[in-house]
PDB file of C-alpha atoms in Angstrom:
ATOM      1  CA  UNK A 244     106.752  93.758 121.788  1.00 45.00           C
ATOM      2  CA  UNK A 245     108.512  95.781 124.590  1.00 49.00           C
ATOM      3  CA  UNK A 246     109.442  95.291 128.093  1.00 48.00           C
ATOM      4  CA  UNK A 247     106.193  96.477 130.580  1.00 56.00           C
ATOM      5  CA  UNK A 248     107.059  98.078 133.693  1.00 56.00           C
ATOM      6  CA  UNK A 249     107.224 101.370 135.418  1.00 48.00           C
ATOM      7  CA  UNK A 250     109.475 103.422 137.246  1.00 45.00           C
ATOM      8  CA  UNK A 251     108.425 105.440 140.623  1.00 41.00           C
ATOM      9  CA  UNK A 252     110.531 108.424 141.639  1.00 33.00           C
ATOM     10  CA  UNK A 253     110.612 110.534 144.520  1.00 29.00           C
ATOM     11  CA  UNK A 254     109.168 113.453 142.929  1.00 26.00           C
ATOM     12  CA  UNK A 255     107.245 111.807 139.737  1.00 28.00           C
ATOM     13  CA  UNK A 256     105.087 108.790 138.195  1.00 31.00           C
ATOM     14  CA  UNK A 257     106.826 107.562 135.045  1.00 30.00           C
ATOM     15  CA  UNK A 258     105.481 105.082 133.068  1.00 33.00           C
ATOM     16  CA  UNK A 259     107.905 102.937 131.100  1.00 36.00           C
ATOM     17  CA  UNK A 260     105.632 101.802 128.491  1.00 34.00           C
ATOM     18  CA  UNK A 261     108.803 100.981 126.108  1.00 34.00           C
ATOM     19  CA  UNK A 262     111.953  99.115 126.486  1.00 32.00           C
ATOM     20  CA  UNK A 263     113.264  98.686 130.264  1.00 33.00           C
ATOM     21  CA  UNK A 264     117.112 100.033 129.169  1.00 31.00           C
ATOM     22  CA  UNK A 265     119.336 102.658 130.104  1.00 28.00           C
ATOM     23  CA  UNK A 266     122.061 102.905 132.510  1.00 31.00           C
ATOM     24  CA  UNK A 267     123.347 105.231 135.672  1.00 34.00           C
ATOM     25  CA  UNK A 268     123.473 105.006 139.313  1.00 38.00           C
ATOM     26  CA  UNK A 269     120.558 103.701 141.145  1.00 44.00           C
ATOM     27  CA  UNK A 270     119.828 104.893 144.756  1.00 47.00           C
ATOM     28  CA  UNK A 271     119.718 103.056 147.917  1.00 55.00           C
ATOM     29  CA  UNK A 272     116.122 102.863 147.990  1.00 77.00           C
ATOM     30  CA  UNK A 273     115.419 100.154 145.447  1.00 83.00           C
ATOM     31  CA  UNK A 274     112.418  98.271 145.644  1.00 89.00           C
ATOM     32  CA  UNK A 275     110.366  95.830 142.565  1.00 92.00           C
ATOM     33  CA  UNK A 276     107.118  95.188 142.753  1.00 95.00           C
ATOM     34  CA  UNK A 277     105.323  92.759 140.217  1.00 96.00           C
ATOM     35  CA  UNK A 278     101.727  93.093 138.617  1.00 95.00           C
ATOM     36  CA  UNK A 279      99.918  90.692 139.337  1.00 96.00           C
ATOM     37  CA  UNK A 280     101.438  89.110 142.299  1.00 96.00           C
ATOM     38  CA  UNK A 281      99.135  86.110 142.590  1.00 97.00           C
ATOM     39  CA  UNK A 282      97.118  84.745 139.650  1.00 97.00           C
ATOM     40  CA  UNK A 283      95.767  81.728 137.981  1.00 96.00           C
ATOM     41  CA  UNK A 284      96.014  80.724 134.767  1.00 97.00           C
ATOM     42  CA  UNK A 285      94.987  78.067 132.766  1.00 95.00           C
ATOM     43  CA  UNK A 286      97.188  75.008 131.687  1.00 97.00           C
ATOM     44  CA  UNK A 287      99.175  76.390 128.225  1.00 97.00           C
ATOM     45  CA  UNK A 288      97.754  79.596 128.987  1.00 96.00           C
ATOM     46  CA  UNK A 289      99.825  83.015 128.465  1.00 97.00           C
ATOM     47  CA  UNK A 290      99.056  86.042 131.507  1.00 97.00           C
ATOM     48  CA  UNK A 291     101.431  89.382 130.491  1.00 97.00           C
ATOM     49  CA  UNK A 292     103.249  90.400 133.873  1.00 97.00           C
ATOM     50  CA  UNK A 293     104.116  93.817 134.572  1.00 94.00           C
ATOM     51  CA  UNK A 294     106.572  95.173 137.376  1.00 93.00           C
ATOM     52  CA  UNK A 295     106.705  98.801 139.178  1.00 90.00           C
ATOM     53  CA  UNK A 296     110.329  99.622 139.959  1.00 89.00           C
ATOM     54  CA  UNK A 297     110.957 102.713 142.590  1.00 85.00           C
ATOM     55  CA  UNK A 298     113.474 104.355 144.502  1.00 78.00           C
ATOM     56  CA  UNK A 299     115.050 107.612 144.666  1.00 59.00           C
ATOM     57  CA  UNK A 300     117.932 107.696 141.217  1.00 55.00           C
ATOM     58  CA  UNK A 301     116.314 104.909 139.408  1.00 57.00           C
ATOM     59  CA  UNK A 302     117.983 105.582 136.351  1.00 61.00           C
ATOM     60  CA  UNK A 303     118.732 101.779 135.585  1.00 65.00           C
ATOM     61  CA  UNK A 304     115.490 100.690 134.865  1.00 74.00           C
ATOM     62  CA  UNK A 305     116.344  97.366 133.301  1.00 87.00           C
ATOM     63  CA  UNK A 306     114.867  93.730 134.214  1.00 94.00           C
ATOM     64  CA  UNK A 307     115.458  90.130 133.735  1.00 97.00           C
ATOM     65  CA  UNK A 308     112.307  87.977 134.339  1.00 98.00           C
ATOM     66  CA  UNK A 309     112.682  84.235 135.045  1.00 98.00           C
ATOM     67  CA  UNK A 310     110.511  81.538 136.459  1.00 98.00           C
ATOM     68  CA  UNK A 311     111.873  79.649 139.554  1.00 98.00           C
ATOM     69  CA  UNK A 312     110.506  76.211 139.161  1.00 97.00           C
ATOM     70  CA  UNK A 313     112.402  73.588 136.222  1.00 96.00           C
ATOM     71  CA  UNK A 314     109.283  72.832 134.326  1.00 96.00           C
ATOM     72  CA  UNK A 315     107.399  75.608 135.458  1.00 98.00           C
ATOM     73  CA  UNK A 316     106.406  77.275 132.181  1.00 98.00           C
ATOM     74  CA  UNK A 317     108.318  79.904 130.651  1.00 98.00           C
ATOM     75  CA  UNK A 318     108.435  83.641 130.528  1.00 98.00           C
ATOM     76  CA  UNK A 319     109.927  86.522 127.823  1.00 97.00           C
ATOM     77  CA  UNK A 320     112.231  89.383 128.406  1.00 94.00           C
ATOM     78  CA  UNK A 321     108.512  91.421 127.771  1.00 93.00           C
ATOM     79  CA  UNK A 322     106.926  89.744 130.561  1.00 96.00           C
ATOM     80  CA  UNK A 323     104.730  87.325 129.076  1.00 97.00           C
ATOM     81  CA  UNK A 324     104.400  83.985 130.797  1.00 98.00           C
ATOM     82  CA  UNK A 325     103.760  80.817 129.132  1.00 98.00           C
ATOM     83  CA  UNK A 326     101.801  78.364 131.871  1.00 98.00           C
ATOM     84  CA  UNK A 327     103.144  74.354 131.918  1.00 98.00           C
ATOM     85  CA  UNK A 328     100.790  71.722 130.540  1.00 97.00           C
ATOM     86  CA  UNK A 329     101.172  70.318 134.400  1.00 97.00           C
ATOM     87  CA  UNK A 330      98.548  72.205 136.836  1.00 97.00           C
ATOM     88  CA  UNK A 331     100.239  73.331 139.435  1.00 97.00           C
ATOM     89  CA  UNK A 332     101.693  76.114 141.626  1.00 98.00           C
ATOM     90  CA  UNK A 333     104.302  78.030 140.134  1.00 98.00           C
ATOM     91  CA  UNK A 334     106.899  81.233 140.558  1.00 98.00           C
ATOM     92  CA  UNK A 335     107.463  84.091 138.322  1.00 98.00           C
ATOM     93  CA  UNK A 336     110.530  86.233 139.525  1.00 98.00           C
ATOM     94  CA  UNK A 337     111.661  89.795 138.544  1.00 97.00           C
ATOM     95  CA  UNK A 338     114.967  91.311 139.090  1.00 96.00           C
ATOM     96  CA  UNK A 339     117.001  94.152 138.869  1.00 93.00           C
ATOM     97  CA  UNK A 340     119.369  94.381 136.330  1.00 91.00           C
ATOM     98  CA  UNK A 341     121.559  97.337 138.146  1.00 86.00           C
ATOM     99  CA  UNK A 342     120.916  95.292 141.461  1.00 89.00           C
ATOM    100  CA  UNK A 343     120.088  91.523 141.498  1.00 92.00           C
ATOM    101  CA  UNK A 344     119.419  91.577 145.290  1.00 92.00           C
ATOM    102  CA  UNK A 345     116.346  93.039 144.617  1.00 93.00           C
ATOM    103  CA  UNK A 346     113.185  91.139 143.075  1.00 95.00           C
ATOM    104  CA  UNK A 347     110.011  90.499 143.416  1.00 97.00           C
ATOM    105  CA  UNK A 348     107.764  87.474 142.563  1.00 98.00           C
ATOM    106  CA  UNK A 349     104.851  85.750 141.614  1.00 98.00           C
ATOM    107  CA  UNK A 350     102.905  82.709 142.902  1.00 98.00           C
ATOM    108  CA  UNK A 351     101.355  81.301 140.197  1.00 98.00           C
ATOM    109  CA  UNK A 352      98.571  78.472 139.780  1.00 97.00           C
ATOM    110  CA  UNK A 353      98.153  76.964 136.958  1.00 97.00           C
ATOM    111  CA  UNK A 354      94.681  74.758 136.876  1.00 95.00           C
ATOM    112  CA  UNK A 355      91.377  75.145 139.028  1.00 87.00           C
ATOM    113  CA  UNK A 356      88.207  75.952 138.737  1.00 88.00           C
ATOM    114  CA  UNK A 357      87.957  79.763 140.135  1.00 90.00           C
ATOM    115  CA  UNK A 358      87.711  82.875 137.651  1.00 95.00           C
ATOM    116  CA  UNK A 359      89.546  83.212 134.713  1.00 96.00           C
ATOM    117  CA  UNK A 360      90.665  86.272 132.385  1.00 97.00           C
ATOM    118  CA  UNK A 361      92.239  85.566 129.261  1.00 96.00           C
ATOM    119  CA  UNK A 362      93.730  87.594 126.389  1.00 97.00           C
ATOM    120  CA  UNK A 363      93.181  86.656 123.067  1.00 96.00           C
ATOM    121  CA  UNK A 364      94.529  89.307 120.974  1.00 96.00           C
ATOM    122  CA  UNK A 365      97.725  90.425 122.660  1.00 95.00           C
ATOM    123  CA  UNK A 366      98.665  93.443 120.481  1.00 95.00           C
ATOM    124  CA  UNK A 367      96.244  95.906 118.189  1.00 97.00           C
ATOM    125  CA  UNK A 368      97.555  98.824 116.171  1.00 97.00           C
ATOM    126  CA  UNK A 369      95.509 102.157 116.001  1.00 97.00           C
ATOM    127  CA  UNK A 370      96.161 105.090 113.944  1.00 97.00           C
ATOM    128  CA  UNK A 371      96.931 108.265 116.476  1.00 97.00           C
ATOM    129  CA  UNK A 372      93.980 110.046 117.707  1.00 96.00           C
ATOM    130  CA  UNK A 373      91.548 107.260 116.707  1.00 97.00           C
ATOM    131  CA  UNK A 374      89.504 105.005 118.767  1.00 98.00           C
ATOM    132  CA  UNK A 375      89.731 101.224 119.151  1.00 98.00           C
ATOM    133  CA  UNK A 376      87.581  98.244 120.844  1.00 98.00           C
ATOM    134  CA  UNK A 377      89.463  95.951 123.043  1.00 98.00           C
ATOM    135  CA  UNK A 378      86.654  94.233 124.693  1.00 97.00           C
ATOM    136  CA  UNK A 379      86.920  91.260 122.316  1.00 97.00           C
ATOM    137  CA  UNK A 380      90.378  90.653 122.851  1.00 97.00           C
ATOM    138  CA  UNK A 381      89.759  89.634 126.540  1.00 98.00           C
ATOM    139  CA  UNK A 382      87.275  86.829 127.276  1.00 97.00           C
ATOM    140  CA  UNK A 383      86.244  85.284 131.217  1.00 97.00           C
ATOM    141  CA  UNK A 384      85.104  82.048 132.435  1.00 95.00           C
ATOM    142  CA  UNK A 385      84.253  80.649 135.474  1.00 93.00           C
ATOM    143  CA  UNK A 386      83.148  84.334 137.172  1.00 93.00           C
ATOM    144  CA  UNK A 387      79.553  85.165 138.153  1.00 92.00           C
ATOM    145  CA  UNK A 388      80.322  88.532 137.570  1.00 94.00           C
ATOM    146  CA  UNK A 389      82.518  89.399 134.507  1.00 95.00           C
ATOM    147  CA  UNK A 390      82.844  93.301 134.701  1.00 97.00           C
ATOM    148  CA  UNK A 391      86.245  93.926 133.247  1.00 98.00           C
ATOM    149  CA  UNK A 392      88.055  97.124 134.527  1.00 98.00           C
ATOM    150  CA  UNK A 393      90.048  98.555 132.189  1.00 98.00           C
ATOM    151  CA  UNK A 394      93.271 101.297 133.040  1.00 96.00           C
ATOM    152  CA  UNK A 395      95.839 103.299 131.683  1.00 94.00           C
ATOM    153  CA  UNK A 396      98.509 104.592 133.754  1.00 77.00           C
ATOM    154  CA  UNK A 397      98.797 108.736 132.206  1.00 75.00           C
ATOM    155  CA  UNK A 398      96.366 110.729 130.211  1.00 73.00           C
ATOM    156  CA  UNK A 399      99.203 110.917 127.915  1.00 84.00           C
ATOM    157  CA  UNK A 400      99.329 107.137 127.095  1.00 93.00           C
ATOM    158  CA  UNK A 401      95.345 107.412 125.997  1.00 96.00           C
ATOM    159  CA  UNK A 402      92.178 107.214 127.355  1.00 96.00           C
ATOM    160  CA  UNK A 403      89.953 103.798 127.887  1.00 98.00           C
ATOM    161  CA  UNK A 404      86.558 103.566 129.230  1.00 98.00           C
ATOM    162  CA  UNK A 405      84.138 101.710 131.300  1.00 97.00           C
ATOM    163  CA  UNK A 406      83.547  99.425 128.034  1.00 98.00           C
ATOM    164  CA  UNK A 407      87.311  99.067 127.105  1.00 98.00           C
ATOM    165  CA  UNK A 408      87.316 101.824 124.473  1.00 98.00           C
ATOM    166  CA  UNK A 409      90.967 103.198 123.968  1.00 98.00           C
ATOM    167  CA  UNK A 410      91.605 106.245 122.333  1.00 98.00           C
ATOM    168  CA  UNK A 411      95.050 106.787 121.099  1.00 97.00           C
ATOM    169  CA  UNK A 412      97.206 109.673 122.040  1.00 96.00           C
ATOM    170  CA  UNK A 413      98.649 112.056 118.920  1.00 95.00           C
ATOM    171  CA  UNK A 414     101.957 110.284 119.103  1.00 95.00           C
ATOM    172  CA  UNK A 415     103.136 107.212 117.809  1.00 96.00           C
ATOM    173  CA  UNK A 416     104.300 104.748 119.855  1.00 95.00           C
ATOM    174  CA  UNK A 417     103.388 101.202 122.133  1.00 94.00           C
ATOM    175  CA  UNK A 418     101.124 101.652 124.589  1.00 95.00           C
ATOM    176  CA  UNK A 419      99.476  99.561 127.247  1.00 94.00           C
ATOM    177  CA  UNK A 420      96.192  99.275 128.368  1.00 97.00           C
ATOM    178  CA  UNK A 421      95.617  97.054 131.792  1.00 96.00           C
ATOM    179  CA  UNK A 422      92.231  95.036 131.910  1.00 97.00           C
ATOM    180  CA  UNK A 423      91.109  92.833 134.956  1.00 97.00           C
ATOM    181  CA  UNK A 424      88.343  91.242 136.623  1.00 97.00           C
ATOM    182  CA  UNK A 425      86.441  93.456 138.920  1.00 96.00           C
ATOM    183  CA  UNK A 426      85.476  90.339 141.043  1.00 95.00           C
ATOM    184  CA  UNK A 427      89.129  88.757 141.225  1.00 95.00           C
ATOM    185  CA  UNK A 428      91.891  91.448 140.670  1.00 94.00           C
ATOM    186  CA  UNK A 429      94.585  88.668 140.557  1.00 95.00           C
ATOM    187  CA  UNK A 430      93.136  88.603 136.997  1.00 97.00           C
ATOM    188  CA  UNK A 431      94.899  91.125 135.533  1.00 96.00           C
ATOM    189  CA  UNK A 432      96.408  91.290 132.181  1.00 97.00           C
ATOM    190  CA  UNK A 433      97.311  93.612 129.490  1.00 96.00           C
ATOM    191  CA  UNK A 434      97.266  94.625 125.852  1.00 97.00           C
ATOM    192  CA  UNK A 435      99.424  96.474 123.919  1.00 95.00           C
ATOM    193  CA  UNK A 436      98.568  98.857 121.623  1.00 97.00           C
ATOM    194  CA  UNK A 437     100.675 100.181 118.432  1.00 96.00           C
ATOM    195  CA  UNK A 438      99.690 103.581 117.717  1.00 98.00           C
ATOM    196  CA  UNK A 439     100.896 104.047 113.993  1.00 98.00           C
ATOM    197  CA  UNK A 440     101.600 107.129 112.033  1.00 98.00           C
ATOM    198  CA  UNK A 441     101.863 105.715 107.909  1.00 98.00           C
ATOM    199  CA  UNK A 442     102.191 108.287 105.079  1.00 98.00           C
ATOM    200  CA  UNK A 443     102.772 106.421 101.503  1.00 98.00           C
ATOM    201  CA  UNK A 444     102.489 107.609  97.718  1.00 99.00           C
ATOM    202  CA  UNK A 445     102.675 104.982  94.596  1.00 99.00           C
ATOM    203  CA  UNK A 446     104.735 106.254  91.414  1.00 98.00           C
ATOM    204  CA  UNK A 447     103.782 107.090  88.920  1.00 98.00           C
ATOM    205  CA  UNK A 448      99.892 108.174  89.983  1.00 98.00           C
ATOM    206  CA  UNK A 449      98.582 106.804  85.835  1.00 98.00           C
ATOM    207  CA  UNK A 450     100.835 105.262  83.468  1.00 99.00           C
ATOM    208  CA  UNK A 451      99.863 104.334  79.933  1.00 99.00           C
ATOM    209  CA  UNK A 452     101.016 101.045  78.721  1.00 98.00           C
ATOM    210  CA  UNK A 453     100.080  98.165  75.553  1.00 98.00           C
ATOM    211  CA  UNK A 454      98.280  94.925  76.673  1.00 98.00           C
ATOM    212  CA  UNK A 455     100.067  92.161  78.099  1.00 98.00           C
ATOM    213  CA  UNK A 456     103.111  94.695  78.822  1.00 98.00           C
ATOM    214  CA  UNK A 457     104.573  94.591  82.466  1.00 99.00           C
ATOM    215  CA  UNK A 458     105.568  97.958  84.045  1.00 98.00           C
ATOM    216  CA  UNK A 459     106.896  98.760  87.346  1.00 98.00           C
ATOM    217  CA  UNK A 460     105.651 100.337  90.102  1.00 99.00           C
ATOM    218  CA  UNK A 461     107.717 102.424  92.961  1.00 98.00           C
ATOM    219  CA  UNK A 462     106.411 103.876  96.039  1.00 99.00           C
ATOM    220  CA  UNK A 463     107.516 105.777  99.173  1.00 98.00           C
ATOM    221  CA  UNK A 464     106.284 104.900 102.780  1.00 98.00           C
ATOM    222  CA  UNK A 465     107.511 106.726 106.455  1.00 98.00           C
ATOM    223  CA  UNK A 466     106.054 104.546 109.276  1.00 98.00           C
ATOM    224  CA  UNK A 467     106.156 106.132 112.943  1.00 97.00           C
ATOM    225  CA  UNK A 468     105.636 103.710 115.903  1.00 95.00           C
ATOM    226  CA  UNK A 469     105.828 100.808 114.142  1.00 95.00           C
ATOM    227  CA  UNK A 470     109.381  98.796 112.565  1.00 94.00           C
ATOM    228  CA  UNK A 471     106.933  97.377 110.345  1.00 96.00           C
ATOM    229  CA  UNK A 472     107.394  99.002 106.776  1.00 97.00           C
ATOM    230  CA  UNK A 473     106.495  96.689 104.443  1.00 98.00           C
ATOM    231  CA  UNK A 474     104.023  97.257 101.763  1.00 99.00           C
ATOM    232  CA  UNK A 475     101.673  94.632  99.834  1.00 99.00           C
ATOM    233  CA  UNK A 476     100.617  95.339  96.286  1.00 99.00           C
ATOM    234  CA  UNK A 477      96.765  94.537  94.363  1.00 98.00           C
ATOM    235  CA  UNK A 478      95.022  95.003  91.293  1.00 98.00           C
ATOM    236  CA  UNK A 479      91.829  96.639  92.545  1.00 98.00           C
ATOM    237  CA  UNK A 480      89.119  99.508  91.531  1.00 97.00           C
ATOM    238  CA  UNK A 481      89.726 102.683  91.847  1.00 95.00           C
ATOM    239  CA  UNK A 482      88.964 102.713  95.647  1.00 94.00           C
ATOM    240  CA  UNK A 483      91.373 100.173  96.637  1.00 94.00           C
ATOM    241  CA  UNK A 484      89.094  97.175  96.605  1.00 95.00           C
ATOM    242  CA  UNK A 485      90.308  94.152  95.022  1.00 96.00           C
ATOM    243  CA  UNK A 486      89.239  92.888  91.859  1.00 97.00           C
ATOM    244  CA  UNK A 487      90.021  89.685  89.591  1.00 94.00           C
ATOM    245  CA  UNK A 488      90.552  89.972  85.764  1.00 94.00           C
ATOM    246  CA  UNK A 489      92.284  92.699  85.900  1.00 97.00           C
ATOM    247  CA  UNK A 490      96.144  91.935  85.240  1.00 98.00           C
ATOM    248  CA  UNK A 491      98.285  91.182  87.965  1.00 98.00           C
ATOM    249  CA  UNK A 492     101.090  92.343  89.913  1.00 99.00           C
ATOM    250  CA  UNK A 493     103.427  90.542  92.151  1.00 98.00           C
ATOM    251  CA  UNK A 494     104.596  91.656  95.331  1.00 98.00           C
ATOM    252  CA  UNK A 495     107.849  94.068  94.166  1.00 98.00           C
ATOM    253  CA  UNK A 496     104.913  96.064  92.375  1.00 99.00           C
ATOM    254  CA  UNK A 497     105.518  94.673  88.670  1.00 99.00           C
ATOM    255  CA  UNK A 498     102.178  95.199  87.177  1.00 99.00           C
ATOM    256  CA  UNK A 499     101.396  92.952  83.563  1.00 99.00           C
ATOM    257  CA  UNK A 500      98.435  93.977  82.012  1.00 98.00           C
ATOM    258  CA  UNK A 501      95.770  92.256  80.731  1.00 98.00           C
ATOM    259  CA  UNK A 502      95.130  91.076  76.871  1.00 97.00           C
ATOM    260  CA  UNK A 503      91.830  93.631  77.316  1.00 97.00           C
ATOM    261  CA  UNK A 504      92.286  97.559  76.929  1.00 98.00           C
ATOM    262  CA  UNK A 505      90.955  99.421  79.258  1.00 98.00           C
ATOM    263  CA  UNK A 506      91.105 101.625  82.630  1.00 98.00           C
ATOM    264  CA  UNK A 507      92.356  99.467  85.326  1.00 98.00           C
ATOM    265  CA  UNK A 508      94.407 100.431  89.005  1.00 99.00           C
ATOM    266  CA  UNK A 509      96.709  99.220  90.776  1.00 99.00           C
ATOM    267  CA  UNK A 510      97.138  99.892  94.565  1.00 99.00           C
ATOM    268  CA  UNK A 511      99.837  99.457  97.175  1.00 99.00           C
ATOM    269  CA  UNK A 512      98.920  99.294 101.082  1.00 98.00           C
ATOM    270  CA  UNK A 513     100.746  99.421 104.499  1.00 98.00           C
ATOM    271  CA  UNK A 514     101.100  95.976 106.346  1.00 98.00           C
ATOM    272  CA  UNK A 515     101.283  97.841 109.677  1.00 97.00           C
ATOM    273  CA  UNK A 516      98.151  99.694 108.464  1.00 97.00           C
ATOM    274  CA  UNK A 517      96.259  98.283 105.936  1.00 96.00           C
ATOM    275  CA  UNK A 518      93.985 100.721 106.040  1.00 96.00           C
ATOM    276  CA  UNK A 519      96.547 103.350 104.513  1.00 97.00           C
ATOM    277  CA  UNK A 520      96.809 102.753 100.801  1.00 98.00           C
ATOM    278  CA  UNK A 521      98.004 104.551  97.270  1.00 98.00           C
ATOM    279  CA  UNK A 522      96.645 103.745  93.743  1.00 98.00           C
ATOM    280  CA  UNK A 523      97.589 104.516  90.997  1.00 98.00           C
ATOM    281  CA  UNK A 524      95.837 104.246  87.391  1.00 98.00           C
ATOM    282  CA  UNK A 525      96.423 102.441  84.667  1.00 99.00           C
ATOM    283  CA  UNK A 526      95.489 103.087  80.545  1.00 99.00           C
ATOM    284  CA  UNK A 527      95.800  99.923  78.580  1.00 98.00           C
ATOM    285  CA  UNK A 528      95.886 100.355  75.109  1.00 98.00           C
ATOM    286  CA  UNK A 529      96.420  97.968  71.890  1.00 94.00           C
TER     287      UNK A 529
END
């Protein structure tokens, strides 16, 4: 997961929906700000913070996020804060990497009984162009009136409605989509979302080969917006479903057949994508 922030200029809205690096001269103007900048959140609970960093030549765009209190939870270069066991009240601080005089911070409170937003699943992935439901990653307690809002920052990081429906954008990439409770904005969190490109091909596409023999597999896979390009292997049908009986293949895509001849297939599929697959079919002979 990457750092969450933005960066305001004088002339333009950039959102920084990737890693906070880069270096240059910074202007005299600096200024952090720090989304949300009072929230509660249960005790062990996780809330993702977000900062806005503007000022005329912000080219340095970097953070370091800390919490202020020994014992006061902790918090990850991306922003995510991990609440204390202990309820209490609490400080998340961000700072400028290409000026540490200017921060911004964070009351938070960790316990009570008032409104609560919580994200459950922090990160989806999403092929580009497609359409994904985020409503069940967030859940609320304690509010009389639940109505999330949900946000995203461009029309070229995506769309989301009213009912937290995000539609990718046509290139690959993390993007984040900001929920919160209409009733208590200090309830405001946010999801990422992977939007991942996967092409892959098995070889050969059929192979003929004598019971019991073991054979090889290859296969070729380009993943865009994701590091993730690892593959995992199946005996299935010939629509990628998984069958037992079979033969079997282990995980570098050796295939054994089984003692029965026959027309069996053998698929590989993205981990990133599992949706994304290649099969290949296999002739088993005496």
């Amino acid at each position: 997961m990457r750092r969450v922030g933005f960066v305001v200029t004088l002339l333009a809205l950039v959102g920084l929906w990737g890693c906070g690096g880069g270096h240059g001269s910074v202007g005299n103007s600096l200024s952090l700000a720090i989304i949300p900048s009072n929230t509660t959140v249960a005790p062990g609970g996780i809330r993702g913070f977000q900062y806005v960093l503007s000022g005329s030549g912000t080219a340095q765009t970097g953070v370091v996020w800390s919490v202020k209190e020994a014992g006061g939870g902790t918090i990850d270069n991306t922003g995510l804060y991990t609440a204390p066991t202990t309820p209490g009240t609490y400080h998340v601080v961000v700072t400028s990497v290409a000026n540490p005089s200017v921060s911004a911070t964070a009351t938070v409170t960790v316990g009570g009984s008032g409104p609560l937003l919580t994200v459950t699943q922090r990160q989806v992935v999403v092929a580009p162009g497609n359409t994904v439901s985020l409503a069940s990653d967030v859940t609320v307690s304690n509010a009389s009136n639940p109505t999330l809002l949900w946000n995203v920052t461009a029309p070229n990081l995506g769309t989301v409605d009213a009912n937290g429906n995000y539609t990718a954008p046509s290139t690959p990439g993390d993007y984040y989509v900001t929920v919160s409770l209409q009733s208590d904005p200090s309830q405001t969190d946010y999801i990422l979302v992977e939007v991942v490109g996967v092409t892959l091909s098995i070889s050969p596409t059929s192979v003929t080969m004598k019971v019991n023999q073991t054979y090889g597999f290859g296969y070729n896979i380009q993943v865009i917006g994701s590091t993730n390009n690892k593959v995992t292997w199946s005996v299935t049908d010939q629509n990628g479903n998984p069958v037992s009986g079979d033969g079997t293949i282990d995980q570098n895509g050796n295939y054994t057949a089984p003692s029965t001849p026959g027309t069996y297939y053998v698929t590989v599929s993205s981990q990133v994508r599992p949706d994304i697959k290649a099969t290949a079919k296999v002739t088993v002979t005496t």
